[in-house]
Amino acid sequence: MICRLVVTILLSLVLAACSGIPSVQERQTHADELASAHGWQALRLPAGDFNLMAYLPKVNADETLLTLYLEGDGFAWVSRSQPSSDPTPRDPLALRLALAQASGNAVYLARPCQYINAANEGCNPRYWTEARFAAEVIDATNIAIDTLKQHYNTSELVLVGYSGGGAIAALVAARRTDVVRLVTVAGNLDHRAWTAHHRVAPLRASLNPADVAASLVDLPQTHYVGGLDRVIPLELAQRWPVGFRGANNKNLRLLDSADHSCCWVPLPTSLY
C-alpha cells in the first residue's frame, strides 16, 4: 500500500512538471507568430536524410551576402536523463536573433526534427542527443544552405550559431569556401570538453568542432560568451583550440549580463 502511494505521488509530480511544458504545436505556433510579426514565412527544405525548417523574409535585399542563423539544440531533454519526444525549441533564440538583424539578408534554419513533428516524421531521438552533430546532420545542413543561397542569389555567407547551432556552424564552415565569417552565441565548440565538464555521457556519434578548428584559423570569427552562462561557461571557451578563440582570446566577446538563454537579443553586431 505504501509503495503504491509513493508511485502515485511520484507520477503526479512528473505530470505536474510536464504540464508546464508547451506542446509541440504550441512551440511551432510560437515560432510562426514571431516570424509572421516581422513579415517572415516558413519554408520546409528537403535536405539529405531530413526535412529542415527555415524562416525567411518575403522580400530579399539586393546583396551578395547572406547571414544564416542556426538554432540551438532546442528542447532536447525533459530531465538530465530523459530525452524529450520532440526537440522543437520552447524559445527559438536563433530565430529572434535573425529577426533582430537590422539590415541585409538574414535567414533562420532549424535543426533536424525541429518544427516538423518529430513523431510523425519518424525522427530518431539520437539526432537531438548523442548524434546531434553527426556527419549526416552536417550534410543535411549544407544541402539546405545551398538551397537558401540559390534562393537569395548570394555568393558569401556569415554563419551565426546559437548553442549547439554554433557547433553546426563551425563544422559547416570547415567544409565550405563561401563562409566569410563565423559567429557563435553561447556556442558549444568542443563537446568532448563540455560533456566532461558537466559529467554527462559523451556525444560519441557526433563530430566535434574542436577537431576542425585548425582549418578555420584564418576565418574571421566572433564568439560571444555569457558571463552568467553555466552551460557554456567562460572557462570552457578559454580552453577552446586557438583556431576558434584566436591569439590572446581575441575572438572571444564576453557579455557580462547574459546567461545561456537570456539577454542576447539584439547582438552587438558592431563587434562583428
Tab-separated table of C-alpha atoms in Angstrom:
chain	number	residue	atom	x	y	z
A	1	MET	CA	0.000	0.000	0.000
A	2	ILE	CA	2.794	2.389	0.900
A	3	CYS	CA	4.680	1.551	-2.314
A	4	ARG	CA	1.563	2.200	-4.363
A	5	LEU	CA	1.105	5.552	-2.634
A	6	VAL	CA	4.732	6.516	-3.339
A	7	VAL	CA	4.364	5.596	-7.019
A	8	THR	CA	1.155	7.635	-7.244
A	9	ILE	CA	2.830	10.661	-5.673
A	10	LEU	CA	5.849	10.410	-7.978
A	11	LEU	CA	3.627	10.075	-11.033
A	12	SER	CA	1.620	13.118	-10.025
A	13	LEU	CA	4.822	15.129	-9.584
A	14	VAL	CA	6.065	14.126	-13.040
A	15	LEU	CA	2.722	15.011	-14.629
A	16	ALA	CA	2.695	18.346	-12.831
A	17	ALA	CA	6.196	19.134	-14.069
A	18	CYS	CA	5.348	18.148	-17.634
A	19	SER	CA	2.121	20.152	-17.627
A	20	GLY	CA	4.174	23.345	-17.755
A	21	ILE	CA	5.884	22.340	-20.997
A	22	PRO	CA	4.253	23.802	-24.131
A	23	SER	CA	3.035	21.219	-26.606
A	24	VAL	CA	4.814	20.703	-29.915
A	25	GLN	CA	2.008	22.554	-31.684
A	26	GLU	CA	2.251	25.454	-29.247
A	27	ARG	CA	6.009	25.681	-29.821
A	28	GLN	CA	5.513	25.628	-33.590
A	29	THR	CA	2.794	28.265	-33.370
A	30	HIS	CA	5.041	30.468	-31.230
A	31	ALA	CA	7.757	30.457	-33.916
A	32	ASP	CA	5.186	31.045	-36.677
A	33	GLU	CA	3.812	34.057	-34.824
A	34	LEU	CA	7.266	35.515	-34.167
A	35	ALA	CA	8.145	35.188	-37.857
A	36	SER	CA	4.792	36.439	-39.140
A	37	ALA	CA	5.000	39.564	-36.980
A	38	HIS	CA	8.111	40.536	-38.984
A	39	GLY	CA	6.707	39.548	-42.358
A	40	TRP	CA	8.695	36.295	-42.471
A	41	GLN	CA	7.408	32.943	-43.736
A	42	ALA	CA	8.179	29.282	-43.113
A	43	LEU	CA	9.877	27.159	-45.758
A	44	ARG	CA	10.341	23.392	-45.477
A	45	LEU	CA	13.560	22.227	-47.135
A	46	PRO	CA	14.274	18.613	-48.176
A	47	ALA	CA	17.890	18.045	-47.165
A	48	GLY	CA	19.508	14.634	-47.342
A	49	ASP	CA	18.114	12.377	-44.625
A	50	PHE	CA	15.977	15.154	-43.150
A	51	ASN	CA	13.491	17.919	-43.810
A	52	LEU	CA	14.708	21.184	-42.284
A	53	MET	CA	12.512	24.138	-41.430
A	54	ALA	CA	13.620	27.636	-42.372
A	55	TYR	CA	12.089	31.051	-41.763
A	56	LEU	CA	12.902	33.879	-44.132
A	57	PRO	CA	11.590	37.309	-45.130
A	58	LYS	CA	9.239	37.577	-48.081
A	59	VAL	CA	11.373	40.309	-49.668
A	60	ASN	CA	15.100	39.889	-50.292
A	61	ALA	CA	17.693	42.659	-50.172
A	62	ASP	CA	19.801	43.080	-53.314
A	63	GLU	CA	23.051	41.933	-51.702
A	64	THR	CA	25.667	39.259	-52.268
A	65	LEU	CA	25.958	38.429	-48.540
A	66	LEU	CA	23.566	36.139	-46.643
A	67	THR	CA	23.616	35.829	-42.849
A	68	LEU	CA	22.289	32.462	-41.748
A	69	TYR	CA	21.218	31.801	-38.146
A	70	LEU	CA	21.386	28.199	-36.894
A	71	GLU	CA	19.201	27.119	-33.986
A	72	GLY	CA	20.437	25.506	-30.785
A	73	ASP	CA	19.652	22.007	-29.561
A	74	GLY	CA	16.113	23.039	-28.665
A	75	PHE	CA	14.010	21.115	-26.158
A	76	ALA	CA	16.293	18.094	-26.280
A	77	TRP	CA	15.878	16.801	-22.729
A	78	VAL	CA	12.982	16.663	-20.276
A	79	SER	CA	15.446	15.951	-17.476
A	80	ARG	CA	19.136	15.173	-17.131
A	81	SER	CA	18.445	11.532	-18.038
A	82	GLN	CA	15.248	11.624	-20.139
A	83	PRO	CA	15.257	12.858	-23.767
A	84	SER	CA	12.221	14.766	-24.954
A	85	SER	CA	9.930	13.313	-27.597
A	86	ASP	CA	10.378	16.370	-29.844
A	87	PRO	CA	13.278	18.870	-29.915
A	88	THR	CA	11.298	21.877	-31.200
A	89	PRO	CA	12.546	24.833	-29.086
A	90	ARG	CA	10.356	26.402	-26.461
A	91	ASP	CA	12.095	29.727	-27.170
A	92	PRO	CA	13.776	29.871	-30.610
A	93	LEU	CA	16.582	32.231	-29.685
A	94	ALA	CA	18.330	31.973	-33.052
A	95	LEU	CA	15.084	32.989	-34.752
A	96	ARG	CA	14.779	36.028	-32.515
A	97	LEU	CA	18.396	36.934	-33.324
A	98	ALA	CA	17.671	36.630	-37.052
A	99	LEU	CA	14.544	38.767	-36.791
A	100	ALA	CA	16.519	41.444	-34.932
A	101	GLN	CA	19.108	41.843	-37.700
A	102	ALA	CA	18.817	45.471	-38.745
A	103	SER	CA	19.759	45.197	-42.411
A	104	GLY	CA	20.858	42.815	-45.132
A	105	ASN	CA	19.646	39.325	-45.959
A	106	ALA	CA	19.028	37.069	-42.975
A	107	VAL	CA	17.502	33.616	-42.764
A	108	TYR	CA	16.844	31.178	-39.925
A	109	LEU	CA	17.500	27.451	-40.187
A	110	ALA	CA	16.264	24.956	-37.627
A	111	ARG	CA	17.971	21.719	-36.696
A	112	PRO	CA	16.814	18.240	-37.775
A	113	CYS	CA	13.445	17.172	-36.346
A	114	GLN	CA	12.527	20.662	-35.076
A	115	TYR	CA	9.198	22.196	-36.186
A	116	ILE	CA	8.188	19.215	-38.328
A	117	ASN	CA	6.546	16.996	-35.669
A	118	ALA	CA	9.313	14.525	-34.939
A	119	ALA	CA	6.943	11.656	-34.145
A	120	ASN	CA	5.151	11.905	-37.489
A	121	GLU	CA	8.466	12.149	-39.364
A	122	GLY	CA	9.896	9.125	-37.602
A	123	CYS	CA	12.823	11.149	-36.260
A	124	ASN	CA	15.227	9.185	-34.110
A	125	PRO	CA	15.943	10.851	-30.727
A	126	ARG	CA	19.640	10.199	-31.306
A	127	TYR	CA	19.584	13.284	-33.549
A	128	TRP	CA	18.927	15.571	-30.616
A	129	THR	CA	21.042	13.577	-28.145
A	130	GLU	CA	24.255	11.664	-28.920
A	131	ALA	CA	24.196	12.211	-32.712
A	132	ARG	CA	23.143	15.869	-32.705
A	133	PHE	CA	26.323	16.789	-34.627
A	134	ALA	CA	26.563	13.627	-36.718
A	135	ALA	CA	28.007	13.696	-40.238
A	136	GLU	CA	24.549	13.266	-41.789
A	137	VAL	CA	23.317	16.305	-39.839
A	138	ILE	CA	26.149	18.417	-41.224
A	139	ASP	CA	25.470	17.061	-44.721
A	140	ALA	CA	21.785	17.999	-44.457
A	141	THR	CA	22.612	21.486	-43.194
A	142	ASN	CA	24.984	22.010	-46.107
A	143	ILE	CA	22.312	20.954	-48.587
A	144	ALA	CA	19.780	23.327	-47.030
A	145	ILE	CA	22.305	26.175	-47.086
A	146	ASP	CA	22.966	25.562	-50.779
A	147	THR	CA	19.206	25.819	-51.434
A	148	LEU	CA	18.917	29.055	-49.450
A	149	LYS	CA	21.992	30.521	-51.078
A	150	GLN	CA	20.466	29.857	-54.501
A	151	HIS	CA	17.147	31.342	-53.344
A	152	TYR	CA	18.894	34.565	-52.357
A	153	ASN	CA	21.317	34.503	-55.285
A	154	THR	CA	24.181	35.316	-52.922
A	155	SER	CA	27.845	34.369	-53.082
A	156	GLU	CA	29.036	34.815	-49.475
A	157	LEU	CA	27.812	33.582	-46.097
A	158	VAL	CA	28.024	34.658	-42.491
A	159	LEU	CA	27.098	31.757	-40.207
A	160	VAL	CA	25.678	32.584	-36.769
A	161	GLY	CA	25.088	29.599	-34.489
A	162	TYR	CA	23.422	29.587	-31.083
A	163	SER	CA	24.486	26.977	-28.508
A	164	GLY	CA	24.656	23.625	-30.343
A	165	GLY	CA	23.992	25.568	-33.528
A	166	GLY	CA	27.458	27.030	-33.016
A	167	ALA	CA	28.911	23.535	-33.350
A	168	ILE	CA	26.933	23.004	-36.554
A	169	ALA	CA	28.091	26.382	-37.899
A	170	ALA	CA	31.747	25.582	-37.258
A	171	LEU	CA	31.526	22.100	-38.786
A	172	VAL	CA	29.726	23.510	-41.832
A	173	ALA	CA	32.237	26.352	-42.215
A	174	ALA	CA	35.079	23.827	-42.294
A	175	ARG	CA	33.505	22.195	-45.365
A	176	ARG	CA	32.756	25.321	-47.367
A	177	THR	CA	34.735	28.018	-49.176
A	178	ASP	CA	31.994	30.682	-49.249
A	179	VAL	CA	31.828	31.433	-45.491
A	180	VAL	CA	33.381	34.836	-44.761
A	181	ARG	CA	32.678	34.975	-41.009
A	182	LEU	CA	31.755	32.579	-38.220
A	183	VAL	CA	29.778	33.891	-35.235
A	184	THR	CA	28.627	31.846	-32.254
A	185	VAL	CA	26.407	32.783	-29.331
A	186	ALA	CA	26.888	30.650	-26.206
A	187	GLY	CA	28.303	28.136	-28.668
A	188	ASN	CA	29.389	24.578	-27.949
A	189	LEU	CA	32.664	24.364	-29.855
A	190	ASP	CA	34.211	21.387	-28.031
A	191	HIS	CA	31.592	18.896	-26.950
A	192	ARG	CA	34.155	16.480	-25.505
A	193	ALA	CA	35.316	19.145	-23.057
A	194	TRP	CA	31.684	20.160	-22.463
A	195	THR	CA	30.417	16.677	-21.557
A	196	ALA	CA	33.448	16.122	-19.326
A	197	HIS	CA	32.822	19.460	-17.585
A	198	HIS	CA	29.187	18.602	-16.864
A	199	ARG	CA	29.889	14.897	-16.185
A	200	VAL	CA	27.358	13.684	-18.706
A	201	ALA	CA	27.588	10.978	-21.360
A	202	PRO	CA	29.875	11.859	-24.275
A	203	LEU	CA	28.343	12.524	-27.690
A	204	ARG	CA	30.021	9.509	-29.272
A	205	ALA	CA	28.012	9.655	-32.502
A	206	SER	CA	28.801	13.331	-33.142
A	207	LEU	CA	31.601	15.147	-34.921
A	208	ASN	CA	33.494	17.543	-32.668
A	209	PRO	CA	34.103	21.124	-33.878
A	210	ALA	CA	37.378	21.255	-31.943
A	211	ASP	CA	38.791	18.737	-34.414
A	212	VAL	CA	38.382	21.176	-37.340
A	213	ALA	CA	39.436	24.357	-35.526
A	214	ALA	CA	42.879	24.441	-37.110
A	215	SER	CA	41.347	24.598	-40.588
A	216	LEU	CA	39.415	27.729	-39.583
A	217	VAL	CA	42.261	29.691	-38.022
A	218	ASP	CA	42.283	32.248	-40.869
A	219	LEU	CA	38.488	32.692	-40.940
A	220	PRO	CA	37.261	35.883	-39.215
A	221	GLN	CA	35.350	34.832	-36.105
A	222	THR	CA	33.427	36.247	-33.153
A	223	HIS	CA	32.366	34.016	-30.256
A	224	TYR	CA	30.012	35.531	-27.681
A	225	VAL	CA	30.166	34.092	-24.165
A	226	GLY	CA	27.756	34.946	-21.364
A	227	GLY	CA	29.231	35.999	-18.046
A	228	LEU	CA	26.377	34.200	-16.250
A	229	ASP	CA	26.299	31.167	-18.544
A	230	ARG	CA	26.608	27.900	-16.619
A	231	VAL	CA	26.001	25.706	-19.684
A	232	ILE	CA	28.922	27.058	-21.752
A	233	PRO	CA	30.933	28.958	-19.141
A	234	LEU	CA	33.818	31.257	-19.967
A	235	GLU	CA	36.331	28.801	-18.541
A	236	LEU	CA	35.367	26.292	-21.247
A	237	ALA	CA	35.624	28.864	-24.042
A	238	GLN	CA	39.078	29.878	-22.850
A	239	ARG	CA	40.203	26.257	-23.375
A	240	TRP	CA	38.916	26.002	-26.957
A	241	PRO	CA	41.562	25.483	-29.649
A	242	VAL	CA	43.313	28.661	-30.716
A	243	GLY	CA	41.732	28.221	-34.157
A	244	PHE	CA	38.469	29.367	-32.544
A	245	ARG	CA	39.407	31.762	-29.776
A	246	GLY	CA	42.323	33.360	-31.628
A	247	ALA	CA	45.648	34.541	-30.290
A	248	ASN	CA	45.207	36.090	-26.817
A	249	ASN	CA	41.494	35.133	-26.991
A	250	LYS	CA	40.894	37.980	-29.444
A	251	ASN	CA	37.832	36.258	-30.950
A	252	LEU	CA	36.004	35.938	-27.612
A	253	ARG	CA	33.435	38.571	-26.603
A	254	LEU	CA	32.133	38.449	-23.034
A	255	LEU	CA	28.640	39.790	-22.306
A	256	ASP	CA	28.613	40.035	-18.530
A	257	SER	CA	24.830	40.119	-18.099
A	258	ALA	CA	23.980	37.190	-20.400
A	259	ASP	CA	23.399	33.593	-19.382
A	260	HIS	CA	22.790	30.691	-21.744
A	261	SER	CA	19.372	31.856	-22.920
A	262	CYS	CA	18.820	35.382	-21.659
A	263	CYS	CA	19.742	38.819	-22.852
A	264	TRP	CA	21.338	38.089	-26.231
A	265	VAL	CA	18.846	39.931	-28.454
A	266	PRO	CA	19.895	42.021	-30.230
A	267	LEU	CA	23.545	41.111	-30.591
A	268	PRO	CA	26.074	43.966	-30.511
A	269	THR	CA	26.669	43.469	-34.223
A	270	SER	CA	29.150	46.333	-34.366
A	271	LEU	CA	31.598	43.849	-32.837
A	272	TYR	CA	31.387	41.539	-35.857
